[in-house]
Amino acid sequence: MMQSVKPSFAKTLKQSVMAYAFNIFGIAAGTIVAYHSGLFDRAPWAVVIYPPILSARGVIG
């Protein structure tokens, strides 16, 4: 019984890690764009709030 559970868990873990990796790349790309657009110069607090907004947007959309 345990052997049938492990492949399913491994498959789910692999898919979760892949989805998380793409989310990190999206946050990094969005942060680079925001940095070059001058957003962080105009609103320094955006450094703290910008990644969660991008992450939530990715989960919703």
CSV table of N, CA and C in Angstrom, one decimal:
chain,number,residue,atom,x,y,z
A,1,MET,N,0.8,-1.2,0.0
A,1,MET,CA,0.0,0.0,0.0
A,1,MET,C,0.9,1.3,0.0
A,2,MET,N,2.0,1.3,0.7
A,2,MET,CA,2.8,2.4,0.8
A,2,MET,C,3.5,2.7,-0.6
A,3,GLN,N,3.8,1.7,-1.3
A,3,GLN,CA,4.4,1.9,-2.6
A,3,GLN,C,3.5,2.6,-3.6
A,4,SER,N,2.2,2.4,-3.5
A,4,SER,CA,1.3,3.1,-4.4
A,4,SER,C,1.2,4.6,-4.1
A,5,VAL,N,1.4,4.9,-2.8
A,5,VAL,CA,1.3,6.3,-2.3
A,5,VAL,C,2.5,7.1,-2.7
A,6,LYS,N,3.7,6.5,-2.7
A,6,LYS,CA,4.9,7.3,-2.9
A,6,LYS,C,5.0,7.8,-4.4
A,7,PRO,N,4.7,7.1,-5.4
A,7,PRO,CA,4.7,7.7,-6.8
A,7,PRO,C,3.8,8.8,-6.9
A,8,SER,N,2.6,8.7,-6.3
A,8,SER,CA,1.6,9.8,-6.4
A,8,SER,C,2.2,11.1,-5.6
A,9,PHE,N,2.8,10.8,-4.5
A,9,PHE,CA,3.3,12.0,-3.7
A,9,PHE,C,4.5,12.6,-4.5
A,10,ALA,N,5.3,11.8,-5.1
A,10,ALA,CA,6.5,12.3,-5.8
A,10,ALA,C,6.0,13.1,-7.0
A,11,LYS,N,5.0,12.6,-7.7
A,11,LYS,CA,4.4,13.3,-8.9
A,11,LYS,C,3.9,14.7,-8.4
A,12,THR,N,3.1,14.7,-7.4
A,12,THR,CA,2.5,15.9,-6.9
A,12,THR,C,3.6,16.9,-6.4
A,13,LEU,N,4.6,16.4,-5.7
A,13,LEU,CA,5.7,17.2,-5.3
A,13,LEU,C,6.5,17.9,-6.5
A,14,LYS,N,6.7,17.1,-7.5
A,14,LYS,CA,7.4,17.5,-8.7
A,14,LYS,C,6.6,18.7,-9.4
A,15,GLN,N,5.3,18.5,-9.5
A,15,GLN,CA,4.4,19.5,-10.1
A,15,GLN,C,4.4,20.8,-9.3
A,16,SER,N,4.3,20.6,-8.0
A,16,SER,CA,4.3,21.8,-7.1
A,16,SER,C,5.6,22.6,-7.1
A,17,VAL,N,6.7,21.9,-7.2
A,17,VAL,CA,8.0,22.6,-7.3
A,17,VAL,C,8.1,23.3,-8.6
A,18,MET,N,7.7,22.7,-9.7
A,18,MET,CA,7.7,23.3,-11.0
A,18,MET,C,6.8,24.6,-11.0
A,19,ALA,N,5.6,24.5,-10.5
A,19,ALA,CA,4.8,25.7,-10.4
A,19,ALA,C,5.4,26.8,-9.6
A,20,TYR,N,6.0,26.4,-8.5
A,20,TYR,CA,6.6,27.4,-7.6
A,20,TYR,C,7.8,28.1,-8.3
A,21,ALA,N,8.5,27.3,-9.1
A,21,ALA,CA,9.7,27.8,-9.8
A,21,ALA,C,9.3,28.9,-10.8
A,22,PHE,N,8.2,28.6,-11.5
A,22,PHE,CA,7.7,29.6,-12.5
A,22,PHE,C,7.2,30.8,-11.8
A,23,ASN,N,6.6,30.7,-10.7
A,23,ASN,CA,6.2,31.9,-9.9
A,23,ASN,C,7.3,32.7,-9.5
A,24,ILE,N,8.4,32.1,-9.1
A,24,ILE,CA,9.6,32.9,-8.7
A,24,ILE,C,10.2,33.6,-9.9
A,25,PHE,N,10.2,33.0,-11.0
A,25,PHE,CA,10.7,33.6,-12.2
A,25,PHE,C,9.8,34.8,-12.6
A,26,GLY,N,8.5,34.7,-12.4
A,26,GLY,CA,7.6,35.8,-12.7
A,26,GLY,C,7.8,36.9,-11.8
A,27,ILE,N,8.0,36.6,-10.5
A,27,ILE,CA,8.3,37.7,-9.6
A,27,ILE,C,9.6,38.4,-9.9
A,28,ALA,N,10.6,37.6,-10.2
A,28,ALA,CA,11.9,38.2,-10.6
A,28,ALA,C,11.8,39.1,-11.8
A,29,ALA,N,11.0,38.7,-12.8
A,29,ALA,CA,10.9,39.5,-14.0
A,29,ALA,C,10.1,40.7,-13.7
A,30,GLY,N,9.0,40.6,-13.0
A,30,GLY,CA,8.2,41.8,-12.6
A,30,GLY,C,9.0,42.8,-11.8
A,31,THR,N,9.9,42.3,-10.9
A,31,THR,CA,10.7,43.2,-10.1
A,31,THR,C,11.7,43.9,-11.0
A,32,ILE,N,12.3,43.2,-11.9
A,32,ILE,CA,13.2,43.9,-12.9
A,32,ILE,C,12.5,45.0,-13.6
A,33,VAL,N,11.3,44.7,-14.1
A,33,VAL,CA,10.6,45.7,-14.9
A,33,VAL,C,10.3,46.9,-14.0
A,34,ALA,N,9.8,46.7,-12.8
A,34,ALA,CA,9.5,47.8,-11.9
A,34,ALA,C,10.7,48.6,-11.5
A,35,TYR,N,11.9,47.9,-11.4
A,35,TYR,CA,13.1,48.6,-11.0
A,35,TYR,C,13.5,49.6,-12.2
A,36,HIS,N,13.4,49.1,-13.4
A,36,HIS,CA,13.8,49.9,-14.5
A,36,HIS,C,12.8,50.9,-14.9
A,37,SER,N,11.6,50.8,-14.5
A,37,SER,CA,10.6,51.8,-14.8
A,37,SER,C,10.6,53.0,-13.8
A,38,GLY,N,11.4,52.8,-12.7
A,38,GLY,CA,11.5,53.8,-11.7
A,38,GLY,C,10.5,53.8,-10.6
A,39,LEU,N,9.7,52.7,-10.6
A,39,LEU,CA,8.7,52.6,-9.5
A,39,LEU,C,9.3,52.6,-8.1
A,40,PHE,N,10.4,52.0,-7.9
A,40,PHE,CA,11.0,51.9,-6.6
A,40,PHE,C,11.6,53.2,-6.2
A,41,ASP,N,11.9,54.1,-7.2
A,41,ASP,CA,12.5,55.4,-6.8
A,41,ASP,C,11.4,56.3,-6.4
A,42,ARG,N,10.2,56.2,-7.0
A,42,ARG,CA,9.0,57.1,-6.6
A,42,ARG,C,8.4,56.6,-5.3
A,43,ALA,N,8.3,55.3,-5.1
A,43,ALA,CA,7.6,54.7,-3.9
A,43,ALA,C,8.5,53.6,-3.3
A,44,PRO,N,9.4,54.0,-2.5
A,44,PRO,CA,10.3,53.0,-1.9
A,44,PRO,C,9.6,51.8,-1.2
A,45,TRP,N,8.4,52.1,-0.6
A,45,TRP,CA,7.6,51.0,0.1
A,45,TRP,C,7.2,50.0,-0.9
A,46,ALA,N,7.2,50.2,-2.2
A,46,ALA,CA,6.8,49.3,-3.2
A,46,ALA,C,7.7,48.0,-3.2
A,47,VAL,N,8.9,48.2,-2.7
A,47,VAL,CA,9.8,47.0,-2.7
A,47,VAL,C,9.2,45.9,-1.8
A,48,VAL,N,8.5,46.3,-0.8
A,48,VAL,CA,7.8,45.3,0.2
A,48,VAL,C,6.5,44.8,-0.4
A,49,ILE,N,5.7,45.6,-1.0
A,49,ILE,CA,4.4,45.2,-1.5
A,49,ILE,C,4.3,44.6,-2.9
A,50,TYR,N,5.3,44.9,-3.7
A,50,TYR,CA,5.2,44.5,-5.1
A,50,TYR,C,5.3,43.0,-5.3
A,51,PRO,N,6.2,42.2,-4.7
A,51,PRO,CA,6.2,40.8,-5.0
A,51,PRO,C,4.9,40.1,-4.5
A,52,PRO,N,4.3,40.4,-3.4
A,52,PRO,CA,3.0,39.8,-3.1
A,52,PRO,C,1.9,40.1,-4.0
A,53,ILE,N,1.9,41.3,-4.6
A,53,ILE,CA,0.9,41.7,-5.5
A,53,ILE,C,1.0,40.8,-6.8
A,54,LEU,N,2.3,40.7,-7.3
A,54,LEU,CA,2.5,39.9,-8.4
A,54,LEU,C,2.1,38.4,-8.2
A,55,SER,N,2.4,37.9,-7.0
A,55,SER,CA,2.1,36.6,-6.7
A,55,SER,C,0.6,36.3,-6.6
A,56,ALA,N,-0.1,37.2,-6.0
A,56,ALA,CA,-1.6,37.1,-5.9
A,56,ALA,C,-2.2,37.2,-7.3
A,57,ARG,N,-1.7,38.1,-8.1
A,57,ARG,CA,-2.2,38.2,-9.5
A,57,ARG,C,-2.0,37.0,-10.3
A,58,GLY,N,-0.9,36.3,-10.1
A,58,GLY,CA,-0.6,35.0,-10.8
A,58,GLY,C,-1.5,33.9,-10.3
A,59,VAL,N,-1.9,33.9,-9.0
A,59,VAL,CA,-2.8,32.9,-8.5
A,59,VAL,C,-4.2,33.1,-9.0
A,60,ILE,N,-4.6,34.4,-9.1
A,60,ILE,CA,-6.0,34.7,-9.5
A,60,ILE,C,-6.1,34.5,-11.0
A,61,GLY,N,-5.1,35.0,-11.8
A,61,GLY,CA,-5.2,34.9,-13.2
A,61,GLY,C,-4.7,33.6,-13.7
